[in-house]
Coordinates of C-alpha atoms in Angstrom, one line a residue:
X1 CA 74.2 107.7 97.4
X2 CA 76.8 106.4 99.2
X3 CA 78.5 104.8 96.0
X4 CA 78.1 107.8 94.2
X5 CA 80.2 109.4 96.8
X6 CA 83.0 106.8 96.6
X7 CA 83.0 107.0 93.2
X8 CA 83.7 110.9 92.9
X9 CA 86.6 110.4 95.6
X10 CA 87.8 107.7 93.3
X11 CA 87.4 109.6 90.2
X12 CA 89.8 112.7 91.8
X13 CA 92.5 110.4 92.8
X14 CA 92.5 109.0 89.2
X15 CA 92.4 112.0 87.3
X16 CA 95.2 113.5 89.1
X17 CA 97.3 110.6 88.0
X18 CA 97.4 111.8 84.7
X19 CA 95.6 115.4 84.2
X20 CA 99.2 117.0 84.8
X21 CA 101.0 115.1 81.8
X22 CA 99.9 117.2 79.0
X23 CA 100.5 120.4 81.3
X24 CA 104.2 119.7 81.8
X25 CA 105.1 121.7 78.7
X26 CA 103.6 124.6 80.2
X27 CA 104.6 123.9 83.6
X28 CA 108.1 123.8 82.3
X29 CA 107.7 127.6 80.5
X30 CA 106.3 129.0 83.5
X31 CA 108.5 127.6 86.6
X32 CA 111.7 126.8 84.7
X33 CA 112.5 123.8 86.7
X34 CA 115.7 121.7 86.3
X35 CA 115.3 118.0 84.5
X36 CA 115.5 116.8 88.1
X37 CA 112.9 118.8 89.3
X38 CA 110.7 118.1 86.2
X39 CA 110.6 114.7 87.3
X40 CA 109.6 114.7 90.6
X41 CA 107.0 117.3 89.9
X42 CA 105.9 114.2 87.8
X43 CA 106.7 111.5 90.1
X44 CA 106.3 112.9 93.8
X45 CA 102.4 112.2 93.8
X46 CA 102.5 108.5 92.5
X47 CA 105.7 107.6 94.4
X48 CA 104.1 109.2 98.0
X49 CA 100.6 107.3 97.1
X50 CA 101.8 103.8 96.4
X51 CA 104.1 104.2 99.6
X52 CA 101.3 105.2 102.1
X53 CA 98.4 102.7 100.8
X54 CA 99.5 100.0 103.3
X55 CA 99.7 102.5 106.0
X56 CA 96.9 104.3 105.7
X57 CA 94.8 101.6 104.4
X58 CA 95.4 99.5 107.7
X59 CA 95.1 102.9 109.7
X60 CA 91.6 103.0 108.5
X61 CA 90.9 99.6 110.0
X62 CA 91.7 100.8 113.1
X63 CA 90.6 104.1 113.6
X64 CA 87.6 104.2 111.3
X65 CA 87.7 104.1 107.5
X66 CA 85.3 107.2 107.2
X67 CA 87.4 109.5 109.2
X68 CA 90.6 108.4 107.4
X69 CA 88.8 109.1 103.9
X70 CA 87.6 112.7 105.2
X71 CA 91.0 113.3 106.3
X72 CA 92.0 112.7 102.8
X73 CA 89.5 114.9 101.4
X74 CA 90.9 117.7 103.7
X75 CA 94.5 117.1 102.9
X76 CA 93.9 116.7 99.0
X77 CA 92.0 120.2 98.9
X78 CA 94.8 121.8 100.7
X79 CA 97.4 120.4 98.6
X80 CA 95.3 121.4 95.5
X81 CA 95.1 124.9 96.9
X82 CA 99.0 125.1 96.8
X83 CA 99.6 123.5 93.7
X84 CA 97.5 126.1 92.2
X85 CA 99.1 128.8 93.4
X86 CA 102.8 127.2 93.5
X87 CA 105.5 129.8 92.1
X88 CA 108.5 127.8 92.0
X89 CA 109.6 124.2 91.4
X90 CA 110.1 123.4 94.9
X91 CA 106.5 124.7 96.3
X92 CA 104.8 122.4 93.4
X93 CA 106.8 119.4 94.5
X94 CA 105.9 119.8 97.8
X95 CA 102.2 120.3 96.9
X96 CA 102.0 117.1 94.4
X97 CA 103.5 115.1 97.6
X98 CA 100.9 116.5 99.8
X99 CA 98.3 115.2 96.6
X100 CA 100.0 111.6 97.2
X101 CA 99.5 111.6 101.2
X102 CA 95.8 112.8 100.7
X103 CA 95.1 110.3 97.5
X104 CA 96.6 107.3 99.9
X105 CA 94.2 108.2 102.2
X106 CA 91.2 108.4 99.7
X107 CA 92.0 105.0 97.7
X108 CA 92.1 102.1 100.2
X109 CA 89.3 104.1 102.1
X110 CA 86.8 104.0 99.3
X111 CA 87.2 100.3 98.2
X112 CA 86.9 99.3 102.4
X113 CA 83.8 101.2 102.8
X114 CA 82.4 99.7 99.9
X115 CA 83.1 96.4 101.1
X116 CA 81.5 97.4 104.7
X117 CA 78.3 99.1 103.2
X118 CA 77.8 96.0 100.4
X119 CA 78.1 93.0 102.9
X120 CA 76.1 90.8 100.3
X121 CA 78.4 89.6 97.0
X122 CA 76.1 90.2 94.5
X123 CA 75.2 93.7 95.5
X124 CA 79.1 94.0 96.2
X125 CA 79.9 92.8 92.6
X126 CA 77.5 95.7 90.7
X127 CA 79.1 98.2 93.1
X128 CA 83.0 97.3 92.4
X129 CA 82.2 97.1 88.8
X130 CA 80.8 100.6 88.7
X131 CA 84.1 101.5 91.4
X132 CA 86.5 100.2 88.6
X133 CA 84.9 101.6 85.5
X134 CA 85.1 104.9 87.1
X135 CA 88.6 104.4 87.6
X136 CA 89.2 103.9 84.4
X137 CA 87.3 107.0 83.2
X138 CA 89.8 108.9 85.2
X139 CA 92.8 107.8 84.3
X140 CA 91.6 108.2 80.4
X141 CA 89.9 111.6 81.1
X142 CA 92.5 113.5 82.6
X143 CA 94.6 113.8 79.4
X144 CA 91.6 115.1 77.7
X145 CA 90.6 117.6 80.7
X146 CA 93.9 118.7 81.3
X147 CA 94.6 119.3 77.4
X148 CA 91.4 121.6 77.5
X149 CA 92.4 123.1 80.8
X150 CA 95.6 124.1 79.6
X151 CA 95.0 125.5 76.1
X152 CA 91.8 127.5 77.3
X153 CA 93.5 128.6 81.0
X154 CA 96.5 128.0 82.5
X155 CA 98.5 125.2 83.9
X156 CA 97.0 125.9 87.3
X157 CA 93.7 125.3 86.8
X158 CA 94.4 121.0 86.2
X159 CA 94.4 121.8 90.5
X160 CA 91.8 124.2 91.0
X161 CA 89.2 121.9 89.9
X162 CA 89.5 119.7 92.9
X163 CA 88.9 122.2 95.5
X164 CA 85.2 122.9 94.3
X165 CA 84.2 119.4 93.9
X166 CA 85.9 118.2 97.7
X167 CA 84.0 121.5 98.9
X168 CA 80.8 119.4 98.5
X169 CA 82.4 116.0 99.2
X170 CA 83.3 117.0 102.4
X171 CA 80.1 117.7 104.4
X172 CA 78.1 115.2 102.0
X173 CA 80.7 112.7 102.8
X174 CA 80.5 113.4 106.5
X175 CA 76.6 113.0 106.2
X176 CA 76.0 109.9 104.2
X177 CA 79.0 107.6 104.8
X178 CA 78.9 104.9 107.5
X179 CA 81.4 104.4 109.8
X180 CA 83.3 101.3 110.3
X181 CA 86.6 99.6 111.6
X182 CA 88.3 96.2 111.2
X183 CA 89.8 94.2 114.0
X184 CA 90.8 96.8 117.1
X185 CA 92.9 93.9 119.0
X186 CA 96.2 94.8 120.0
X187 CA 98.4 98.0 119.2
X188 CA 98.8 99.4 115.8
X189 CA 102.1 98.5 114.5
X190 CA 103.5 102.0 114.1
X191 CA 107.2 100.9 113.2
X192 CA 105.8 98.0 110.7
X193 CA 103.8 100.7 109.0
X194 CA 106.9 102.9 108.4
X195 CA 108.8 99.9 107.4
X196 CA 105.9 99.2 104.6
X197 CA 105.9 102.7 103.3
X198 CA 109.6 103.1 103.2
X199 CA 110.2 99.7 101.5
X200 CA 107.2 100.5 98.7
X201 CA 108.9 104.1 98.5
X202 CA 112.5 102.4 97.6
X203 CA 111.0 99.6 95.4
X204 CA 109.2 102.3 93.4
X205 CA 111.4 104.6 93.0
X206 CA 114.3 102.2 92.1
X207 CA 111.5 100.9 89.4
X208 CA 110.9 104.4 88.1
X209 CA 114.8 104.9 87.9
X210 CA 115.2 102.2 85.5
X211 CA 112.0 103.3 83.5
X212 CA 113.4 106.7 83.0
X213 CA 116.1 105.4 81.4
X214 CA 119.1 105.2 84.2
X215 CA 121.0 101.5 84.2
X216 CA 119.7 98.9 86.2
X217 CA 123.2 98.6 87.7
X218 CA 123.8 102.4 88.3
X219 CA 123.7 103.4 92.1
X220 CA 120.9 105.6 91.6
X221 CA 119.0 102.4 90.8
X222 CA 120.3 99.8 93.1
X223 CA 120.5 102.0 96.3
X224 CA 116.7 102.6 96.5
X225 CA 115.7 99.2 95.4
X226 CA 118.0 97.1 97.3
X227 CA 117.0 99.2 100.3
X228 CA 113.1 98.9 99.6
X229 CA 113.4 95.3 98.8
X230 CA 115.3 94.5 102.6
X231 CA 112.7 96.5 104.3
X232 CA 109.8 94.6 102.7
X233 CA 111.5 91.5 103.8
X234 CA 111.7 92.8 107.0
X235 CA 108.3 94.0 107.4
X236 CA 106.9 90.6 106.3
X237 CA 109.1 88.9 109.0
X238 CA 108.1 91.1 111.7
X239 CA 103.8 90.5 110.9
X240 CA 104.8 86.8 110.8
X241 CA 105.9 86.9 114.5
X242 CA 103.2 89.7 115.9
X243 CA 100.4 88.5 117.5
X244 CA 98.1 91.6 115.7
X245 CA 100.1 92.2 112.7
X246 CA 98.8 95.1 110.1
X247 CA 97.9 92.5 107.5
X248 CA 97.2 88.9 108.2
X249 CA 99.8 87.4 105.4
X250 CA 97.7 84.3 106.0
X251 CA 95.4 85.8 103.3
X252 CA 98.3 85.4 100.8
X253 CA 97.9 81.9 101.8
X254 CA 94.5 81.7 100.3
X255 CA 94.8 80.6 96.5
X256 CA 92.2 83.4 95.4
X257 CA 93.6 86.2 97.2
X258 CA 97.1 85.5 96.1
X259 CA 96.1 84.9 92.5
X260 CA 93.9 87.7 92.5
X261 CA 96.8 90.0 93.2
X262 CA 98.8 88.6 90.9
X263 CA 96.4 89.0 88.0
X264 CA 96.3 93.0 88.9
X265 CA 100.3 93.1 88.8
X266 CA 100.5 91.4 85.5
X267 CA 97.5 93.5 83.9
X268 CA 99.4 96.7 85.0
X269 CA 102.8 95.2 84.1
X270 CA 101.6 94.7 80.2
X271 CA 99.4 98.1 79.7
X272 CA 100.5 100.8 81.8
X273 CA 103.8 101.6 79.9
X274 CA 101.9 100.4 76.7
X275 CA 99.5 103.1 76.9
X276 CA 102.4 106.0 77.5
X277 CA 104.2 104.8 74.7
X278 CA 100.7 104.7 72.2
X279 CA 100.2 108.3 73.6
X280 CA 103.8 109.2 72.1
X281 CA 102.5 107.6 68.8
X282 CA 99.2 109.6 68.5
X283 CA 101.0 112.8 69.1
X284 CA 104.6 112.5 67.7
X285 CA 103.9 110.0 64.4
X286 CA 100.2 110.8 63.9
X287 CA 100.9 114.5 64.5
X288 CA 97.7 115.1 67.2
X289 CA 97.2 117.4 69.6
X290 CA 96.8 116.6 73.1
X291 CA 93.0 117.1 72.8
X292 CA 92.7 115.1 70.2
X293 CA 94.6 112.5 71.3
X294 CA 92.3 112.2 74.6
X295 CA 89.3 112.1 72.2
X296 CA 90.8 109.2 70.4
X297 CA 91.2 107.3 73.5
X298 CA 87.7 108.2 74.7
X299 CA 86.3 104.6 72.8
X300 CA 88.7 102.7 75.6
X301 CA 86.7 105.0 77.9
X302 CA 83.4 104.1 77.1
X303 CA 84.1 100.2 76.8
X304 CA 85.7 100.1 79.8
X305 CA 82.4 101.6 81.4
X306 CA 80.1 99.4 79.8
X307 CA 82.3 96.3 81.4
X308 CA 82.4 97.8 84.3
X309 CA 78.7 98.3 84.5
X310 CA 78.0 94.9 83.0
X311 CA 80.8 92.8 85.4
X312 CA 78.5 91.6 88.0
X313 CA 76.0 89.6 85.3
X314 CA 79.4 88.7 83.7
X315 CA 81.0 87.3 86.7
X316 CA 77.6 85.5 87.7
X317 CA 77.3 83.7 84.4
X318 CA 81.0 83.1 83.6
X319 CA 82.5 82.4 87.4
X320 CA 85.9 84.4 88.1
X321 CA 88.1 82.1 86.5
X322 CA 86.7 82.0 82.8
X323 CA 85.9 86.0 83.5
X324 CA 89.5 87.1 84.1
X325 CA 91.1 84.6 81.7
X326 CA 88.8 85.6 78.7
X327 CA 89.8 89.4 79.5
X328 CA 93.3 88.7 79.7
X329 CA 93.1 86.6 76.1
X330 CA 90.4 89.5 74.6
X331 CA 92.9 92.2 75.8
X332 CA 96.1 90.5 73.9
X333 CA 94.0 90.4 71.0
X334 CA 93.4 94.0 70.9
X335 CA 97.2 94.4 71.5
X336 CA 98.0 92.2 68.4
X337 CA 95.4 94.0 66.3
X338 CA 97.3 97.1 67.3
X339 CA 100.4 95.9 65.6
X340 CA 99.3 96.9 62.6
X341 CA 99.3 100.6 63.1
X342 CA 101.9 102.1 60.8
X343 CA 103.5 105.5 60.4
X344 CA 99.7 106.7 58.4
X345 CA 96.7 107.3 60.6
X346 CA 94.4 104.4 60.5
X347 CA 91.0 105.8 62.5
X348 CA 89.0 102.8 62.3
X349 CA 91.7 100.1 63.5
X350 CA 92.5 102.1 66.4
X351 CA 88.9 102.7 67.3
X352 CA 88.1 98.9 67.3
X353 CA 91.5 98.1 69.0
X354 CA 90.8 100.8 71.6
X355 CA 87.3 99.3 72.3
X356 CA 88.4 95.8 72.8
X357 CA 91.5 96.4 74.9
X358 CA 89.3 98.8 77.1
X359 CA 86.4 96.1 77.2
X360 CA 89.2 93.2 78.5
X361 CA 91.5 95.2 80.7
X362 CA 88.0 96.5 82.6
X363 CA 86.8 92.6 82.6
X364 CA 90.3 91.6 83.8
X365 CA 90.6 94.1 86.7
X366 CA 86.9 94.0 87.6
X367 CA 87.0 90.0 88.2
X368 CA 90.5 90.3 89.7
X369 CA 89.5 93.2 92.5
X370 CA 85.9 91.4 93.1
X371 CA 88.1 88.0 93.9
X372 CA 90.3 89.4 96.2
X373 CA 87.9 91.9 98.1
X374 CA 85.7 88.9 98.8
X375 CA 88.2 86.6 99.9
X376 CA 89.3 89.0 102.3
X377 CA 88.1 88.9 105.7
X378 CA 85.6 91.8 106.6
X379 CA 87.8 93.0 109.3
X380 CA 91.0 93.0 107.0
X381 CA 89.0 95.1 104.0
X382 CA 91.3 98.2 104.6
X383 CA 94.4 96.0 104.6
X384 CA 93.6 93.9 101.6
X385 CA 92.6 97.2 99.9
X386 CA 95.8 98.9 100.4
X387 CA 97.3 95.5 99.1
X388 CA 95.3 95.7 95.7
X389 CA 96.2 99.1 95.3
X390 CA 100.0 98.6 96.1
X391 CA 100.2 95.8 93.5
X392 CA 98.3 97.7 90.8
X393 CA 101.1 100.5 91.6
X394 CA 103.7 98.3 91.6
X395 CA 102.5 96.9 88.5
X396 CA 102.6 100.0 86.9
X397 CA 105.8 101.2 87.7
X398 CA 107.7 97.8 86.4
X399 CA 105.5 98.0 83.4
X400 CA 107.0 101.1 82.5
X401 CA 110.4 100.6 83.1
X402 CA 110.0 96.8 81.2
X403 CA 108.3 97.9 78.2
X404 CA 109.9 101.2 78.0
X405 CA 113.2 99.7 78.1
X406 CA 112.0 97.2 75.3
X407 CA 111.2 100.2 73.1
X408 CA 114.6 102.3 73.8
X409 CA 116.4 99.1 73.0
X410 CA 114.5 98.7 69.6
X411 CA 114.1 102.4 68.7
X412 CA 117.6 104.0 69.6
X413 CA 120.2 101.4 67.4
X414 CA 118.5 102.2 64.1
X415 CA 119.6 106.2 64.8
X416 CA 123.2 105.5 64.8
X417 CA 124.0 105.2 61.4
X418 CA 122.0 107.5 59.6
X419 CA 123.2 108.6 56.2
X420 CA 124.2 112.0 56.1
X421 CA 123.5 112.5 59.8
X422 CA 126.7 113.3 62.3
X423 CA 127.4 110.4 65.2
X424 CA 126.7 113.0 67.7
X425 CA 123.2 114.2 66.3
X426 CA 122.6 110.5 66.1
X427 CA 123.0 110.1 69.4
X428 CA 121.3 113.0 70.7
X429 CA 118.2 111.7 68.4
X430 CA 118.2 108.0 70.2
X431 CA 117.0 109.4 73.4
X432 CA 113.4 110.1 72.4
X433 CA 111.3 110.6 69.4
X434 CA 110.6 114.1 70.4
X435 CA 114.7 114.5 70.8
X436 CA 114.9 113.2 67.2
X437 CA 112.7 115.4 65.7
X438 CA 114.2 118.4 67.5
X439 CA 117.8 117.3 66.3
X440 CA 116.3 117.1 62.8
X441 CA 114.9 120.6 62.8
X442 CA 118.1 121.8 63.5
X443 CA 120.2 119.9 60.9
X444 CA 117.4 121.0 58.2
X445 CA 118.0 119.8 54.6
X446 CA 118.5 116.3 53.1
X447 CA 120.4 115.1 56.6
X448 CA 117.4 116.5 58.6
X449 CA 114.6 114.8 56.4
X450 CA 116.8 111.1 56.6
X451 CA 116.8 111.8 60.4
X452 CA 112.9 112.5 61.1
X453 CA 112.3 109.8 58.4
X454 CA 114.6 107.0 60.5
X455 CA 112.9 107.8 63.6
X456 CA 109.7 107.8 62.6
X457 CA 110.4 104.6 61.3
X458 CA 112.4 103.2 64.3
X459 CA 109.8 104.3 66.6
X460 CA 106.7 102.6 64.9
X461 CA 109.3 99.3 64.7
X462 CA 110.0 99.4 68.4
X463 CA 106.1 100.3 69.0
X464 CA 105.4 96.8 67.3
X465 CA 108.0 94.8 69.6
X466 CA 106.8 96.2 73.0
X467 CA 103.3 95.4 71.4
X468 CA 104.2 91.6 71.2
X469 CA 105.9 91.6 74.3
X470 CA 102.8 92.8 76.2
X471 CA 100.7 90.4 74.3
X472 CA 102.5 87.6 75.6
X473 CA 102.7 89.3 79.0
X474 CA 98.9 89.0 78.9
X475 CA 98.9 85.4 77.7
X476 CA 100.9 84.6 81.0
X477 CA 98.1 86.2 83.0
X478 CA 95.5 84.6 81.6
X479 CA 97.6 81.0 82.4
X480 CA 97.8 82.4 86.0
X481 CA 94.1 83.1 86.0
X482 CA 93.1 79.5 85.5
X483 CA 94.0 79.3 89.3
X484 CA 90.6 81.5 90.3
X485 CA 87.9 79.6 91.2
X486 CA 85.7 78.2 88.7
X487 CA 82.0 79.3 90.2
X488 CA 81.5 82.3 92.4
X489 CA 80.7 81.6 96.0
X490 CA 77.6 83.6 96.8
X491 CA 76.9 82.9 100.9
X492 CA 73.5 83.8 102.2
X493 CA 72.9 87.3 103.4
X494 CA 72.6 87.7 107.0
X495 CA 68.6 87.9 106.4
X496 CA 68.4 84.7 105.0
X497 CA 71.0 83.5 107.4
X498 CA 68.8 84.2 110.6
X499 CA 65.8 82.9 108.8
X500 CA 67.7 79.7 107.9
X501 CA 69.0 79.1 111.7
X502 CA 65.3 79.5 112.7
X503 CA 64.1 77.4 110.7
X504 CA 66.7 74.7 111.4
X505 CA 65.8 75.1 115.5
X506 CA 61.8 74.7 114.6
X507 CA 62.8 71.8 112.9
X508 CA 64.8 70.4 115.7
X509 CA 62.0 70.9 118.2
X510 CA 59.7 69.6 115.9
X511 CA 61.6 66.7 115.5
X512 CA 62.3 66.0 119.0
X513 CA 58.4 66.2 119.6
X514 CA 57.7 63.9 117.1
X515 CA 60.3 61.4 118.6
X516 CA 58.8 61.4 121.7
X517 CA 55.4 61.1 120.5
X518 CA 55.9 58.5 117.7
X519 CA 55.9 61.1 114.5
X520 CA 58.4 61.6 112.5
X521 CA 57.8 65.3 111.4
X522 CA 58.6 64.6 107.6
X523 CA 56.5 64.3 104.5
X524 CA 56.4 60.4 103.2
X525 CA 59.3 60.5 100.9
X526 CA 61.7 62.1 103.5
X527 CA 62.4 65.0 101.6
X528 CA 63.7 68.6 103.2
X529 CA 63.9 72.0 101.9
X530 CA 67.4 73.1 100.8
X531 CA 68.2 76.5 102.1
X532 CA 71.5 78.9 101.7
X533 CA 73.8 78.1 103.8
X534 CA 75.2 80.8 106.0
X535 CA 78.5 82.1 105.5
X536 CA 80.6 80.1 107.9
X537 CA 84.1 81.5 107.0
X538 CA 85.7 82.6 110.2
X539 CA 88.0 85.7 109.1
X540 CA 91.1 83.7 111.3
X541 CA 89.8 80.5 109.4
X542 CA 92.7 79.4 107.3
X543 CA 91.5 75.7 106.0
X544 CA 90.4 75.4 102.7
X545 CA 86.6 75.4 102.1
X546 CA 86.0 71.7 101.7
X547 CA 87.8 70.9 104.8
X548 CA 85.4 73.6 106.8
X549 CA 82.5 72.0 105.3
X550 CA 83.2 68.6 106.2
X551 CA 84.2 69.8 109.6
X552 CA 80.4 71.5 109.6
X553 CA 78.8 68.3 108.8
X554 CA 80.7 65.6 110.6
X555 CA 78.1 63.2 112.1
X556 CA 77.7 63.8 115.9
X557 CA 76.9 60.8 118.3
X558 CA 73.1 60.4 119.0
X559 CA 72.1 61.3 122.2
X560 CA 72.5 58.9 125.1
X561 CA 68.8 57.3 126.6
X562 CA 68.0 57.2 129.8
X563 CA 67.9 53.8 131.5
X564 CA 64.3 54.2 131.5
X565 CA 64.2 54.9 127.8
X566 CA 66.3 51.8 127.2
X567 CA 63.5 49.7 128.7
X568 CA 60.8 50.9 126.8
X569 CA 60.6 49.5 123.3
X570 CA 61.2 52.1 120.6
X571 CA 58.8 53.0 117.7
X572 CA 60.6 52.4 114.0
X573 CA 59.3 56.1 113.1
X574 CA 60.8 57.4 116.6
X575 CA 64.0 55.5 116.1
X576 CA 64.5 56.9 112.8
X577 CA 64.1 60.4 113.9
X578 CA 66.2 59.9 117.2
X579 CA 68.8 58.7 114.9
X580 CA 68.7 61.7 112.2
X581 CA 68.2 64.3 114.7
X582 CA 71.5 62.9 116.4
X583 CA 73.3 62.8 113.0
X584 CA 72.4 66.3 112.2

């Protein structure tokens, strides 16, 4: 029941990230926003959400993760109601920003509560697999659900559906979710949290400006980007010198943690921008409706669900290194297969490509998230979850900017010199394929048909180049994933640890008695049962595992003998038992 509540919570946040995309034309027709206002309506939610993840993730470690999660439910419900009833662009922008606040409270809390509820790594791997599958479902189903609601109701219904679900989640979550906290030593660094929020907001805003077509040297891009980067540098320096930091930056010194975060960034960098371009291809080149486009993406969703559910089994058999690297390679193969897409519909090719894409991407994200969360100390689970989600958002923003720039660079030049089309019309058509269709409709006649054909051909060519760049980034991710551990370390559960400690104490008592009475307390061959080792990783421990193991098994000197014992002869078996007891 706990996992169900956490997954439904994540589903709401993931849906709201994409459900508005297909409702933009209806919002534009009803509210009449300007171009800048429309950009903020779409971007306010992800911008605010990404900037506040670290703040609320670390706050949950201090005041309680369930408390932050339930407050996030309430804010998300209030913001959904405000968005549903919005009659002006300003109100809708404010409601979307408030949705981002609620989403930032919910996302890291779900992952950190999951970390606390499932301390055993085997069980946690299965839970994370389901969690990541739900995230993929929400992102993919959002356009389908949004298209259905807009076609049958009105654009406000895409927000209205959140309210009844949250009305159930709030009381149920209060009853079934356990409260958990992390380290509470020292005061919470309020200034550091605000610096991190403002820094991430500036970086994401600057990256999104590049993705929207703004020049990288434009003041609208440079000012937020440089200011955000400077604040993040100051935040890192502040955390290094504080006795009780918001985020223990020593986690990044752990190879598994830093590699997992890098894998998440590379996966999002390669695929999020590509998904947006693919949606344009399905709608503008193949002529599918928003609902039909969402249905075409369902194979990707089902493959991602299957990969998430079976992820724990694959992780146990393959290990993190091979699982994440193979996921990157499979995703790259799917992207290269989609290069065969053209101006005509090929349903079988698209279905196979989307299935491989969904399976490979989900395998990569599952392995990366599981390795990252398992490597982080339990009391830093909220901060670690916030780092993972922030890297996800940053990777997505940079991917849209990078792949969007590649697409524009290959699409626009071909439209500057279309035969029979005026130069001003070609320049306007170069901004996007949708604009090219509108210009072609105004020209009409042979010039309009020539511009429309050239725009379609140029868009498909740009899509192919973008796919190749995405495949290159994915193969780079496969190489980076080779830094992950080869096998999964599964420490003993607390019950197994207690049993092992009790058995060790009993063995020590028995050996001491044997040493005094002349017995050796062992079988004839000296064999001893092998037990699970307890998880000896101290959250503050920064030494590599091999050094910790060496320190744990360093031989200790045998206990000194009393003068009386020194004068007495020692039986061979007793001497051997005493020496072994001292060594252990």
